[in-house]
Coordinates of C-alpha atoms in Angstrom, one line a residue:
M1 CA -20.1 51.3 -2.7
A2 CA -22.0 49.4 -0.1
A3 CA -23.1 46.9 -2.7
L4 CA -19.5 46.5 -3.8
K5 CA -18.4 45.8 -0.2
F6 CA -21.2 43.3 0.2
S7 CA -20.2 41.5 -3.0
L8 CA -16.6 41.4 -1.9
L9 CA -17.7 40.0 1.5
L10 CA -19.7 37.2 -0.2
L11 CA -16.7 36.4 -2.4
L12 CA -14.5 36.2 0.6
L13 CA -16.9 33.9 2.5
A14 CA -17.2 31.7 -0.6
F15 CA -13.4 31.4 -0.7
V16 CA -13.2 30.6 3.0
K17 CA -15.9 27.9 2.6
L18 CA -14.1 26.4 -0.4
K19 CA -10.8 26.3 1.4
S20 CA -12.5 24.7 4.4
S21 CA -14.1 22.2 2.2
K22 CA -10.8 21.2 0.6
A23 CA -9.1 21.0 4.0
A24 CA -11.9 18.6 5.2
H25 CA -10.7 16.1 2.5
S26 CA -7.4 15.6 4.3
C27 CA -7.4 12.5 6.5
G28 CA -7.0 12.5 10.2
I29 CA -7.6 16.3 10.7
V30 CA -10.1 17.4 13.2
D31 CA -11.7 20.9 13.1
R32 CA -12.2 21.6 16.8
L33 CA -14.1 24.7 16.0
A34 CA -16.9 22.6 14.4
G35 CA -18.0 20.4 17.2
Y36 CA -21.2 18.6 17.5
V37 CA -24.1 20.5 19.1
I38 CA -26.5 18.5 21.2
N39 CA -29.2 20.0 23.3
A40 CA -27.7 23.4 22.7
E41 CA -24.4 22.4 24.3
E42 CA -21.2 22.0 22.3
T43 CA -19.4 18.7 22.9
E44 CA -15.7 18.6 23.9
N45 CA -14.4 16.3 21.2
V46 CA -15.1 15.5 17.6
W47 CA -14.5 12.2 15.9
P48 CA -15.7 12.8 12.3
W49 CA -14.6 9.5 10.9
H50 CA -16.5 7.3 13.4
V51 CA -19.9 6.0 12.1
A52 CA -22.8 4.1 13.4
I53 CA -23.8 0.9 11.6
Y54 CA -27.5 -0.1 11.5
N55 CA -29.3 -3.3 10.4
S56 CA -32.4 -3.5 8.3
S57 CA -34.6 -3.2 11.4
N58 CA -33.0 0.2 11.9
A59 CA -31.3 -1.0 15.1
Y60 CA -27.8 0.1 16.0
I61 CA -25.4 -2.8 15.9
A62 CA -21.7 -1.6 15.7
G63 CA -19.2 1.1 14.9
G64 CA -17.0 1.7 11.9
T65 CA -14.4 4.1 10.6
I66 CA -14.4 6.2 7.4
I67 CA -11.1 5.6 5.5
S68 CA -12.0 6.9 2.0
D69 CA -14.8 8.6 0.2
Q70 CA -16.6 5.3 -0.3
F71 CA -15.4 2.8 2.3
I72 CA -16.0 2.1 5.9
L73 CA -13.6 -0.1 7.9
T74 CA -15.2 -2.3 10.5
A75 CA -15.0 -5.8 12.1
A76 CA -16.1 -8.8 10.0
H77 CA -18.2 -10.3 12.8
V78 CA -20.6 -7.4 12.8
T79 CA -21.6 -8.4 9.2
F80 CA -23.0 -11.7 10.4
R81 CA -26.3 -12.4 12.1
N82 CA -25.6 -14.4 15.2
Q83 CA -22.1 -15.1 14.0
N84 CA -23.4 -17.6 11.5
L85 CA -25.5 -16.1 8.7
P86 CA -23.8 -13.5 6.6
L87 CA -25.7 -10.3 6.2
R88 CA -26.3 -8.9 2.7
P89 CA -25.4 -5.3 1.7
Y90 CA -29.0 -4.1 1.6
E91 CA -29.4 -5.2 5.2
L92 CA -26.9 -2.6 6.5
H93 CA -26.7 1.2 6.3
V94 CA -24.4 3.7 8.1
V95 CA -25.0 7.0 9.8
M96 CA -22.2 9.6 9.6
G97 CA -21.7 12.9 11.4
I98 CA -23.7 11.9 14.5
K99 CA -22.9 12.1 18.2
N100 CA -26.3 11.3 19.8
L101 CA -28.1 8.4 18.1
S102 CA -31.5 9.8 19.0
S103 CA -30.7 13.3 17.8
P104 CA -29.3 13.6 14.3
Q105 CA -28.2 17.0 13.1
N106 CA -28.6 18.9 9.8
Y107 CA -25.0 17.7 8.9
T108 CA -25.8 14.0 9.7
R109 CA -25.7 11.9 6.5
Y110 CA -26.9 8.4 5.7
G111 CA -25.2 5.8 3.4
N112 CA -26.5 2.6 1.9
V113 CA -24.1 -0.3 1.7
S114 CA -23.6 -1.7 -1.8
R115 CA -20.9 -4.3 -1.1
I116 CA -19.4 -6.1 1.9
I117 CA -15.8 -7.2 1.5
R118 CA -14.8 -9.5 4.3
Y119 CA -11.1 -10.4 4.9
P120 CA -10.8 -13.8 3.0
E121 CA -9.4 -15.7 6.0
Y122 CA -11.8 -14.5 8.7
N123 CA -12.4 -17.3 11.2
R124 CA -15.9 -17.2 12.7
D125 CA -14.9 -19.6 15.5
T126 CA -11.9 -17.8 16.8
M127 CA -12.7 -14.4 15.3
L128 CA -9.2 -14.1 14.0
N129 CA -8.6 -11.8 10.9
D130 CA -11.8 -9.9 12.0
L131 CA -11.9 -7.1 9.3
A132 CA -14.4 -6.1 6.7
L133 CA -15.0 -3.2 4.4
L134 CA -18.4 -1.7 3.6
Q135 CA -18.6 0.0 0.2
L136 CA -21.2 2.7 0.1
S137 CA -23.5 3.1 -2.9
E138 CA -22.6 6.8 -3.3
K139 CA -19.4 8.7 -2.5
I140 CA -19.3 10.5 0.8
E141 CA -19.4 14.3 0.7
F142 CA -16.8 15.3 3.3
S143 CA -17.3 18.2 5.7
M144 CA -16.1 19.5 9.0
H145 CA -18.2 16.8 10.7
I146 CA -17.6 13.9 8.3
C147 CA -14.1 13.1 7.0
P148 CA -11.7 10.1 6.8
I149 CA -9.0 9.0 9.3
C150 CA -5.5 8.1 8.0
L151 CA -4.2 4.5 7.7
W152 CA -1.0 3.8 9.7
P153 CA 2.0 5.7 8.3
V154 CA 4.9 4.0 6.7
G155 CA 7.6 3.8 9.4
G156 CA 5.1 4.8 12.1
P157 CA 5.6 4.0 15.8
S158 CA 5.6 0.3 16.7
L159 CA 3.2 -1.2 19.3
E160 CA 6.2 -1.3 21.7
K161 CA 6.8 2.4 21.3
L162 CA 3.2 3.3 21.6
A163 CA 2.9 1.2 24.8
E164 CA 5.8 3.3 26.3
E165 CA 4.8 6.8 25.1
Q166 CA 1.1 7.3 24.5
R167 CA -2.4 6.0 25.0
G168 CA -4.9 5.5 22.2
T169 CA -8.5 6.7 22.0
V170 CA -11.5 4.4 21.5
V171 CA -15.0 5.7 20.9
G172 CA -18.4 4.1 20.6
W173 CA -22.0 3.7 21.5
G174 CA -21.5 0.3 23.2
Y175 CA -23.2 -1.0 26.3
T176 CA -23.0 1.1 29.4
E177 CA -23.0 0.0 33.0
N178 CA -26.8 -0.4 32.7
S179 CA -26.4 -3.0 29.9
T180 CA -28.0 -0.7 27.4
I181 CA -26.7 0.9 24.2
S182 CA -25.4 4.4 24.9
Q183 CA -27.3 7.1 22.9
V184 CA -24.3 9.5 23.2
L185 CA -20.9 8.7 21.7
R186 CA -18.5 8.0 24.6
E187 CA -14.7 7.8 24.5
A188 CA -12.0 6.2 26.5
E189 CA -8.2 6.3 26.5
M190 CA -6.6 2.9 26.5
S191 CA -3.0 1.7 26.9
I192 CA -1.4 -1.0 24.8
I193 CA -0.5 -4.1 27.0
D194 CA 2.4 -6.3 26.1
F195 CA 1.6 -9.6 24.4
P196 CA 2.8 -12.0 27.1
T197 CA 0.9 -10.1 29.9
C198 CA -2.3 -10.2 27.8
A199 CA -1.9 -13.9 27.0
E200 CA -1.4 -14.6 30.7
N201 CA -4.2 -12.5 32.1
T202 CA -6.9 -13.4 29.5
K203 CA -7.1 -17.1 28.9
S204 CA -10.3 -16.7 26.9
F205 CA -8.2 -15.0 24.1
Q206 CA -5.7 -17.8 23.8
P207 CA -7.3 -19.4 20.6
L208 CA -7.4 -15.9 19.0
L209 CA -4.1 -14.2 20.1
T210 CA -1.7 -14.2 17.2
K211 CA 1.3 -11.9 17.5
G212 CA 1.5 -9.5 14.6
R213 CA -2.2 -9.8 13.7
N214 CA -3.7 -8.5 16.9
Y215 CA -2.9 -6.8 20.2
C216 CA -4.3 -6.1 23.6
A217 CA -5.2 -2.8 25.3
G218 CA -6.9 -1.8 28.5
T219 CA -7.6 0.8 31.1
R220 CA -7.1 -1.1 34.4
G221 CA -10.5 -0.4 35.6
E222 CA -11.2 3.1 34.3
A223 CA -13.3 2.2 31.3
T224 CA -13.6 -0.5 28.7
V225 CA -15.3 -1.4 25.4
C226 CA -18.3 -3.6 25.4
R227 CA -21.0 -5.0 23.2
G228 CA -21.9 -2.5 20.5
D229 CA -18.4 -1.0 20.3
S230 CA -17.2 -3.7 17.9
G231 CA -15.9 -2.5 14.6
G232 CA -14.8 0.9 16.0
G233 CA -11.2 2.0 15.8
M234 CA -8.4 2.7 18.2
Y235 CA -6.8 6.1 17.2
F236 CA -3.5 7.6 17.9
M237 CA -2.2 11.1 17.0
V238 CA 1.1 10.9 15.1
G239 CA 2.7 14.1 13.8
F240 CA -0.5 16.2 14.2
K241 CA -2.7 13.8 12.4
W242 CA -5.0 11.0 13.7
Y243 CA -4.3 7.4 12.5
I244 CA -6.2 4.2 13.0
R245 CA -4.1 1.4 14.6
G246 CA -6.7 -1.2 15.7
I247 CA -10.2 -2.4 15.2
V248 CA -12.3 -3.4 18.3
N249 CA -12.6 -7.2 18.2
Q250 CA -13.8 -8.2 21.6
G251 CA -13.8 -7.4 25.3
T252 CA -14.0 -9.7 28.3
P253 CA -17.3 -10.6 29.8
T254 CA -17.6 -10.1 33.6
Q255 CA -18.7 -12.6 36.2
D256 CA -20.5 -9.8 38.0
T257 CA -24.1 -9.9 36.7
R258 CA -24.4 -6.1 37.5
Y259 CA -22.0 -5.2 34.6
P260 CA -21.9 -6.6 31.0
C261 CA -18.1 -6.2 30.5
D262 CA -15.1 -6.3 32.8
P263 CA -13.1 -3.0 32.8
H264 CA -10.2 -4.6 34.6
K265 CA -9.6 -7.0 31.8
E266 CA -7.9 -6.5 28.4
V267 CA -9.6 -5.8 25.1
I268 CA -8.4 -7.3 21.9
F269 CA -7.9 -5.3 18.7
M270 CA -7.1 -6.4 15.2
D271 CA -3.8 -4.7 14.2
V272 CA -4.6 -2.7 11.1
P273 CA -1.0 -2.4 9.7
F274 CA -0.7 -6.2 9.2
Y275 CA -3.8 -6.0 6.9
Q276 CA -3.1 -2.6 5.5
K277 CA -2.2 -3.7 1.9
W278 CA -5.5 -5.6 1.7
V279 CA -7.4 -2.5 2.9
E280 CA -5.5 -0.2 0.5
R281 CA -6.0 -2.5 -2.4
H282 CA -9.8 -2.4 -2.1
A283 CA -10.5 1.0 -0.6
L284 CA -7.4 3.2 -1.4
P285 CA -5.9 1.8 -4.7
K286 CA -3.7 4.9 -5.2
Q287 CA -2.0 4.2 -1.9
H288 CA -1.7 0.5 -2.8
N289 CA -0.2 1.3 -6.2
R290 CA 0.7 4.7 -7.5
L291 CA -1.1 4.1 -10.8
G292 CA -4.3 2.9 -9.0
L293 CA -4.2 -0.7 -10.4
S294 CA -5.4 -2.9 -7.6
E295 CA -4.4 -6.2 -9.3
C296 CA -0.7 -5.6 -9.5
G297 CA 2.4 -7.6 -8.4
M298 CA 0.2 -10.3 -6.8
G299 CA 1.3 -13.7 -5.5
K300 CA 0.2 -16.1 -2.8
Y301 CA 1.3 -15.4 0.8
E302 CA 2.9 -18.5 2.3
G303 CA 4.0 -17.2 5.7
D304 CA 7.1 -15.2 6.6
V305 CA 9.5 -17.5 4.7
E306 CA 12.1 -16.5 2.1
R307 CA 11.3 -17.4 -1.5
D308 CA 13.8 -19.4 -3.5
V309 CA 12.1 -18.9 -6.8
V310 CA 10.2 -15.8 -7.8
K311 CA 7.8 -15.8 -10.7
S312 CA 8.0 -12.5 -12.6
P313 CA 5.0 -12.1 -15.0
W314 CA 5.7 -8.4 -15.2
I315 CA 9.2 -8.6 -16.7
A316 CA 9.8 -7.8 -20.3
H317 CA 12.7 -7.6 -22.6
L318 CA 13.3 -5.0 -25.4
F319 CA 13.9 -6.7 -28.8
Y320 CA 16.1 -4.7 -31.2
R321 CA 17.4 -5.0 -34.8
F322 CA 21.2 -4.1 -34.7
W323 CA 23.0 -2.8 -37.8
D324 CA 20.1 -4.1 -39.9
R325 CA 21.8 -7.5 -39.7
F326 CA 20.8 -9.4 -36.5
N327 CA 18.2 -9.3 -33.7
V328 CA 19.0 -9.3 -30.0
S329 CA 17.3 -8.5 -26.6
D330 CA 19.5 -6.0 -24.8
C331 CA 17.3 -4.3 -22.1
H332 CA 14.8 -5.1 -19.4
G333 CA 11.4 -3.5 -19.1
L334 CA 8.6 -3.8 -16.5
L335 CA 4.9 -3.9 -17.3
V336 CA 3.2 -1.3 -15.1
H337 CA 0.0 -0.5 -17.0
P338 CA -2.1 -2.1 -19.8
E339 CA -0.5 0.3 -22.2
F340 CA 3.0 1.1 -20.8
V341 CA 6.3 -0.6 -20.0
V342 CA 8.8 1.3 -17.9
T343 CA 12.5 1.0 -18.8
L344 CA 15.7 3.1 -18.9
A345 CA 15.8 6.2 -21.1
R346 CA 19.1 5.0 -22.6
C347 CA 17.3 1.8 -23.7
I348 CA 14.9 3.7 -26.0
I349 CA 16.9 6.7 -27.1
D350 CA 17.3 6.8 -30.8
Q351 CA 20.7 5.4 -32.0
P352 CA 21.8 4.8 -35.6
Q353 CA 22.9 1.2 -35.1
R354 CA 19.8 -0.1 -33.5
K355 CA 16.0 -0.1 -34.0
L356 CA 13.6 -1.1 -31.3
L357 CA 11.2 -3.7 -32.8
Y358 CA 9.0 -5.1 -30.0
V359 CA 8.6 -5.3 -26.3
V360 CA 8.4 -9.0 -25.5
L361 CA 6.2 -10.1 -22.5
G362 CA 5.6 -13.5 -21.0
E363 CA 9.0 -15.1 -21.4
E364 CA 11.3 -16.4 -18.6
T365 CA 14.2 -17.3 -20.9
I366 CA 15.6 -15.5 -23.9
G367 CA 17.7 -16.8 -26.8
P368 CA 19.9 -15.1 -29.4
D369 CA 16.8 -14.4 -31.5
P370 CA 13.7 -15.2 -29.5
Y371 CA 11.4 -14.2 -32.4
E372 CA 12.6 -17.2 -34.3
E373 CA 11.3 -19.5 -31.6
N374 CA 7.7 -18.2 -32.1
L375 CA 6.6 -19.2 -28.7
D376 CA 2.8 -19.3 -28.3
Y377 CA 2.7 -17.9 -24.8
A378 CA 5.0 -14.9 -25.5
L379 CA 3.5 -11.6 -26.6
Y380 CA 5.4 -9.4 -29.0
A381 CA 3.9 -6.0 -28.3
E382 CA 4.2 -3.4 -31.0
I383 CA 5.1 0.2 -30.0
T384 CA 3.3 3.4 -30.7
E385 CA 5.7 5.9 -29.0
K386 CA 8.8 6.2 -26.7
I387 CA 8.8 8.8 -23.9
L388 CA 12.1 9.9 -22.3
H389 CA 12.5 11.9 -19.1
E390 CA 13.0 15.5 -20.1
Q391 CA 16.1 15.9 -17.9
F392 CA 17.9 12.8 -19.1
K393 CA 21.2 13.3 -20.8
E394 CA 22.9 10.5 -22.6
E395 CA 26.3 11.5 -21.5
D396 CA 25.1 11.6 -17.8
F397 CA 23.5 9.1 -15.5
G398 CA 20.6 10.9 -13.7
Y399 CA 16.9 10.8 -14.6
D400 CA 17.4 7.6 -16.5
V401 CA 13.8 6.5 -17.0
G402 CA 11.5 6.1 -20.0
L403 CA 8.2 4.7 -21.0
V404 CA 7.3 2.5 -24.0
H405 CA 3.7 3.1 -25.1
L406 CA 2.3 -0.1 -26.5
K407 CA 0.1 -0.1 -29.6
T408 CA -2.5 -2.4 -28.0
R409 CA -3.6 -2.8 -24.4
V410 CA -2.3 -5.9 -22.7
D411 CA -4.8 -8.5 -21.5
F412 CA -4.1 -9.2 -17.8
S413 CA -6.2 -12.3 -17.7
K414 CA -3.2 -14.4 -18.7
E415 CA -1.4 -15.7 -15.7
H416 CA 2.1 -15.2 -17.2
I417 CA 1.5 -11.5 -18.1
K418 CA 0.7 -9.2 -15.2
P419 CA 1.7 -5.7 -14.1
I420 CA 4.0 -4.9 -11.2
C421 CA 3.1 -2.3 -8.5
L422 CA 4.7 1.1 -8.3
P423 CA 5.2 2.3 -4.7
S424 CA 3.3 5.4 -3.6
A425 CA 5.4 5.8 -0.4
R426 CA 8.9 5.0 0.5
D427 CA 8.8 1.6 2.2
P428 CA 11.7 0.8 4.6
V429 CA 13.1 -2.6 3.5
A430 CA 16.0 -4.7 4.7
Y431 CA 17.0 -5.9 1.3
Y432 CA 15.9 -6.0 -2.3
E433 CA 15.5 -9.0 -4.7
Q434 CA 16.7 -9.0 -8.3
L435 CA 15.5 -11.2 -11.0
A436 CA 17.2 -10.5 -14.3
W437 CA 18.9 -11.8 -17.4
Y438 CA 22.7 -11.7 -17.3
R439 CA 25.0 -10.9 -20.2
R440 CA 27.5 -13.7 -19.7
E441 CA 24.9 -16.4 -19.3
D442 CA 24.7 -18.9 -22.2
H443 CA 21.6 -18.9 -24.5
P444 CA 18.9 -19.5 -23.7
K445 CA 19.4 -17.0 -20.8
P446 CA 17.4 -17.9 -17.7
L447 CA 16.2 -15.3 -15.1
T448 CA 18.7 -15.3 -12.2
F449 CA 17.8 -14.5 -8.7
S450 CA 19.9 -12.5 -6.1
H451 CA 19.7 -10.3 -3.1
L452 CA 20.9 -6.7 -2.8
Q453 CA 21.1 -4.1 0.0
E454 CA 21.0 -0.4 -0.3
I455 CA 24.1 1.6 0.8
R456 CA 24.6 5.3 1.4
L457 CA 24.5 7.2 -1.9
E458 CA 27.2 9.6 -0.7
S459 CA 29.7 6.7 -0.2
C460 CA 28.9 5.3 -3.6
I461 CA 29.4 8.7 -5.3
A462 CA 32.8 9.1 -3.5
R463 CA 34.0 5.7 -4.8
Y464 CA 33.1 6.6 -8.3
K465 CA 34.9 10.0 -8.0
R466 CA 38.0 8.2 -6.7
N467 CA 37.9 6.2 -10.0
G468 CA 37.7 9.4 -12.0
I469 CA 34.0 9.1 -12.7
S470 CA 32.0 12.3 -11.8
A471 CA 28.4 12.5 -12.9
S472 CA 24.9 13.4 -11.8
F473 CA 23.4 10.9 -9.4
D474 CA 20.0 12.6 -9.4
Q475 CA 17.1 10.1 -8.8
L476 CA 19.4 7.2 -8.3
M477 CA 20.1 4.6 -5.6
C478 CA 23.2 2.5 -4.9
L479 CA 23.0 -1.2 -4.2
Q480 CA 25.5 -3.9 -3.1
D481 CA 25.1 -7.7 -3.3
C482 CA 24.3 -9.4 0.0
L483 CA 24.0 -12.9 1.3
F484 CA 20.5 -13.8 2.7
S485 CA 20.4 -15.0 6.3
S486 CA 17.8 -16.8 8.3
D487 CA 18.5 -14.4 11.2
V488 CA 15.4 -12.4 12.1
L489 CA 15.5 -8.8 13.2
A490 CA 13.4 -7.4 16.0
N491 CA 10.8 -6.1 13.5
G492 CA 10.3 -9.6 12.1
T493 CA 12.3 -9.1 8.9
Y494 CA 15.2 -11.2 7.7
T495 CA 18.8 -10.0 7.5
C496 CA 21.0 -9.8 4.5
H497 CA 24.7 -9.6 5.1
V498 CA 26.8 -7.5 2.7
M499 CA 29.2 -9.6 0.6
L500 CA 32.6 -7.8 1.1
E501 CA 34.5 -10.2 -1.2
K502 CA 32.2 -9.7 -4.2
V503 CA 33.5 -10.8 -7.6
Y504 CA 31.9 -8.3 -10.0
C505 CA 31.6 -10.5 -13.0
D506 CA 27.9 -11.0 -13.4
I507 CA 26.4 -8.1 -15.2
P508 CA 22.7 -8.0 -16.0
L509 CA 21.3 -6.6 -19.2
S510 CA 20.6 -2.9 -18.9
G511 CA 17.7 -2.0 -16.7
G512 CA 18.0 -5.1 -14.5
P513 CA 15.1 -4.6 -12.0
V514 CA 15.1 -4.8 -8.2
Y515 CA 12.0 -5.5 -6.3
Y516 CA 10.6 -5.8 -2.7
T517 CA 7.5 -7.6 -1.5
K518 CA 4.8 -6.7 1.0
H519 CA 1.9 -8.9 2.1
D520 CA -1.5 -8.6 3.8
G521 CA -1.5 -12.0 5.4
Y522 CA -3.3 -13.5 2.3
D523 CA -1.7 -12.2 -0.8
T524 CA 1.8 -10.8 -1.6
Y525 CA 2.4 -7.7 -3.6
T526 CA 5.7 -7.0 -5.5
Y527 CA 6.9 -3.4 -6.0
L528 CA 9.4 -2.1 -8.4
A529 CA 12.2 -0.4 -6.5
G530 CA 14.8 0.4 -9.2
M531 CA 16.4 -0.5 -12.5
R532 CA 20.1 -0.9 -13.1
A533 CA 21.4 2.2 -14.8
F534 CA 25.2 1.6 -14.7
G535 CA 28.0 -0.1 -12.8
T536 CA 31.2 -2.0 -13.2
A537 CA 32.0 -3.6 -16.6
N538 CA 34.8 -5.9 -15.4
C539 CA 35.8 -8.1 -12.4
T540 CA 38.5 -5.7 -11.0
D541 CA 36.6 -2.6 -10.3
R542 CA 35.4 -2.2 -6.7
L543 CA 32.3 -0.2 -7.6
N544 CA 28.7 -0.6 -6.7
D545 CA 25.9 -0.9 -9.2
V546 CA 23.7 2.2 -9.5
Y547 CA 19.9 2.0 -10.1
S548 CA 17.3 4.5 -11.2
D549 CA 15.1 5.0 -8.2
M550 CA 11.5 4.2 -9.2
F551 CA 9.9 5.7 -6.1
E552 CA 11.6 9.1 -7.0
M553 CA 10.6 8.6 -10.6
G554 CA 7.0 7.6 -9.7
A555 CA 5.5 11.1 -10.0
W556 CA 6.9 11.5 -13.5
I557 CA 5.7 8.0 -14.6
E558 CA 2.3 8.6 -13.3
R559 CA 2.0 12.0 -15.0
K560 CA 3.2 10.8 -18.3
I561 CA 0.8 7.8 -18.3
E562 CA -2.1 10.2 -17.4
E563 CA -1.1 12.5 -20.3
N564 CA -0.6 9.8 -22.9
S565 CA -2.9 6.9 -22.0
L566 CA -5.8 6.4 -24.4
F567 CA -7.9 4.6 -21.9
I568 CA -7.0 6.1 -18.5
E569 CA -10.7 6.5 -17.6
E570 CA -11.1 2.8 -17.5
L571 CA -8.7 2.3 -14.5

């Protein structure tokens, strides 16, 4: 009996350990029961994502932050020797799970750097765009003492709100009042300082200060960051999790020779959300794109200007044989994966009058029978299977999504054939862009560009019911045409005014896609938001077009690709 109890106890302990191990994988969660033990005394706070970066001489040089199981986020300038000569990966290593640099513990771990990824427009003269990623040669084994922090949440507090409501935490082993590296990790709470005040008080930052890319914080004499704190993060708790908002870029030297840094002056931080898409693309590809493809939806960032013409190398059209007499393109598709094109379920459901022949990629115009043109740059992809959402009903409108599985993987090296991104989170956007082929356009049909704005689904449903149309609106979104304006909102985005006097004559082919675009200051990334499921068929109906919501459908798309892809392990 005693042996049985002992076995059950061991099993329970193993379960608790497993549960604790799984919990440790969650970002931004601190286990206060763990602590760091130094000289037999338990420290008050734990920062399990903060790491020490060492050079090849085994000298401490900077801090960094764990953001995934293989990547450390830090400042680009710490990856140079004397701000001039770039260090090589083998010249750096990181120490994780440590509080006292001179007293590593049994849970302290060491990681060799296999790759340094510097932000492509880092300026060594002004230290603008001061970010870098260190890729470790082996994956990090997370524990109570070593785990990642979260990147800034979608729709999280703005800098202005943070300045009003809370202070951030900065930790590091930087210079102390004695002008020596601190052996014990120290922390300070800092307040965000508004941009004009920072620019006025700290003239030395003037070449570097760029609103949106960086920000200032300070303590007004209580404490400050100094040499050796570079590359560390500024953390905020949002909704019971810790998130990284900034990366220590530089502090202000003091004129007082007794102290290395001036605690009365501001410190400048790189603002991580501005660069977050770049960070996600390299270090967290599943956050960048639901399917984990890092090279998706890419274009060149040209500043915060509205684009008049949008290239769309991910757009496809479905090419059918009707009544066994003529060929026609009648639906849109979007390339999301080397093997899969997403479209509407009603575009690929079996019907006696039509047969789906090919998915055509790489074309910007379509004719009455594009196959007859035999264009060299177009790809006529053969089909191996069609996958419809299990809850789709042809007589209804909800769950209208499907996948076309291509017979051969698509080569993404061609500039005119690329995949679009699928969002892994619901991004707040002021308006959407549509680039589609329209039914009433003459052949050859060009891609036509327009803007749309989301309206409340409840209002849309009510309008349809008043017109005698009652159907399921599951997994759908309702959009209305809008007129783009040069007016800029407080958050830096443009406005798009709803067109009240819309003439509903232009009808895109089924599945007309709507997009939105994000950027990281260097590249742009286009995301698929929806595909037109149904709407008005004439110019008199005052009804809005309804789109299948691709964020809501994202989990289904991801699951079906994982289940049916022949080469998923290569991604």
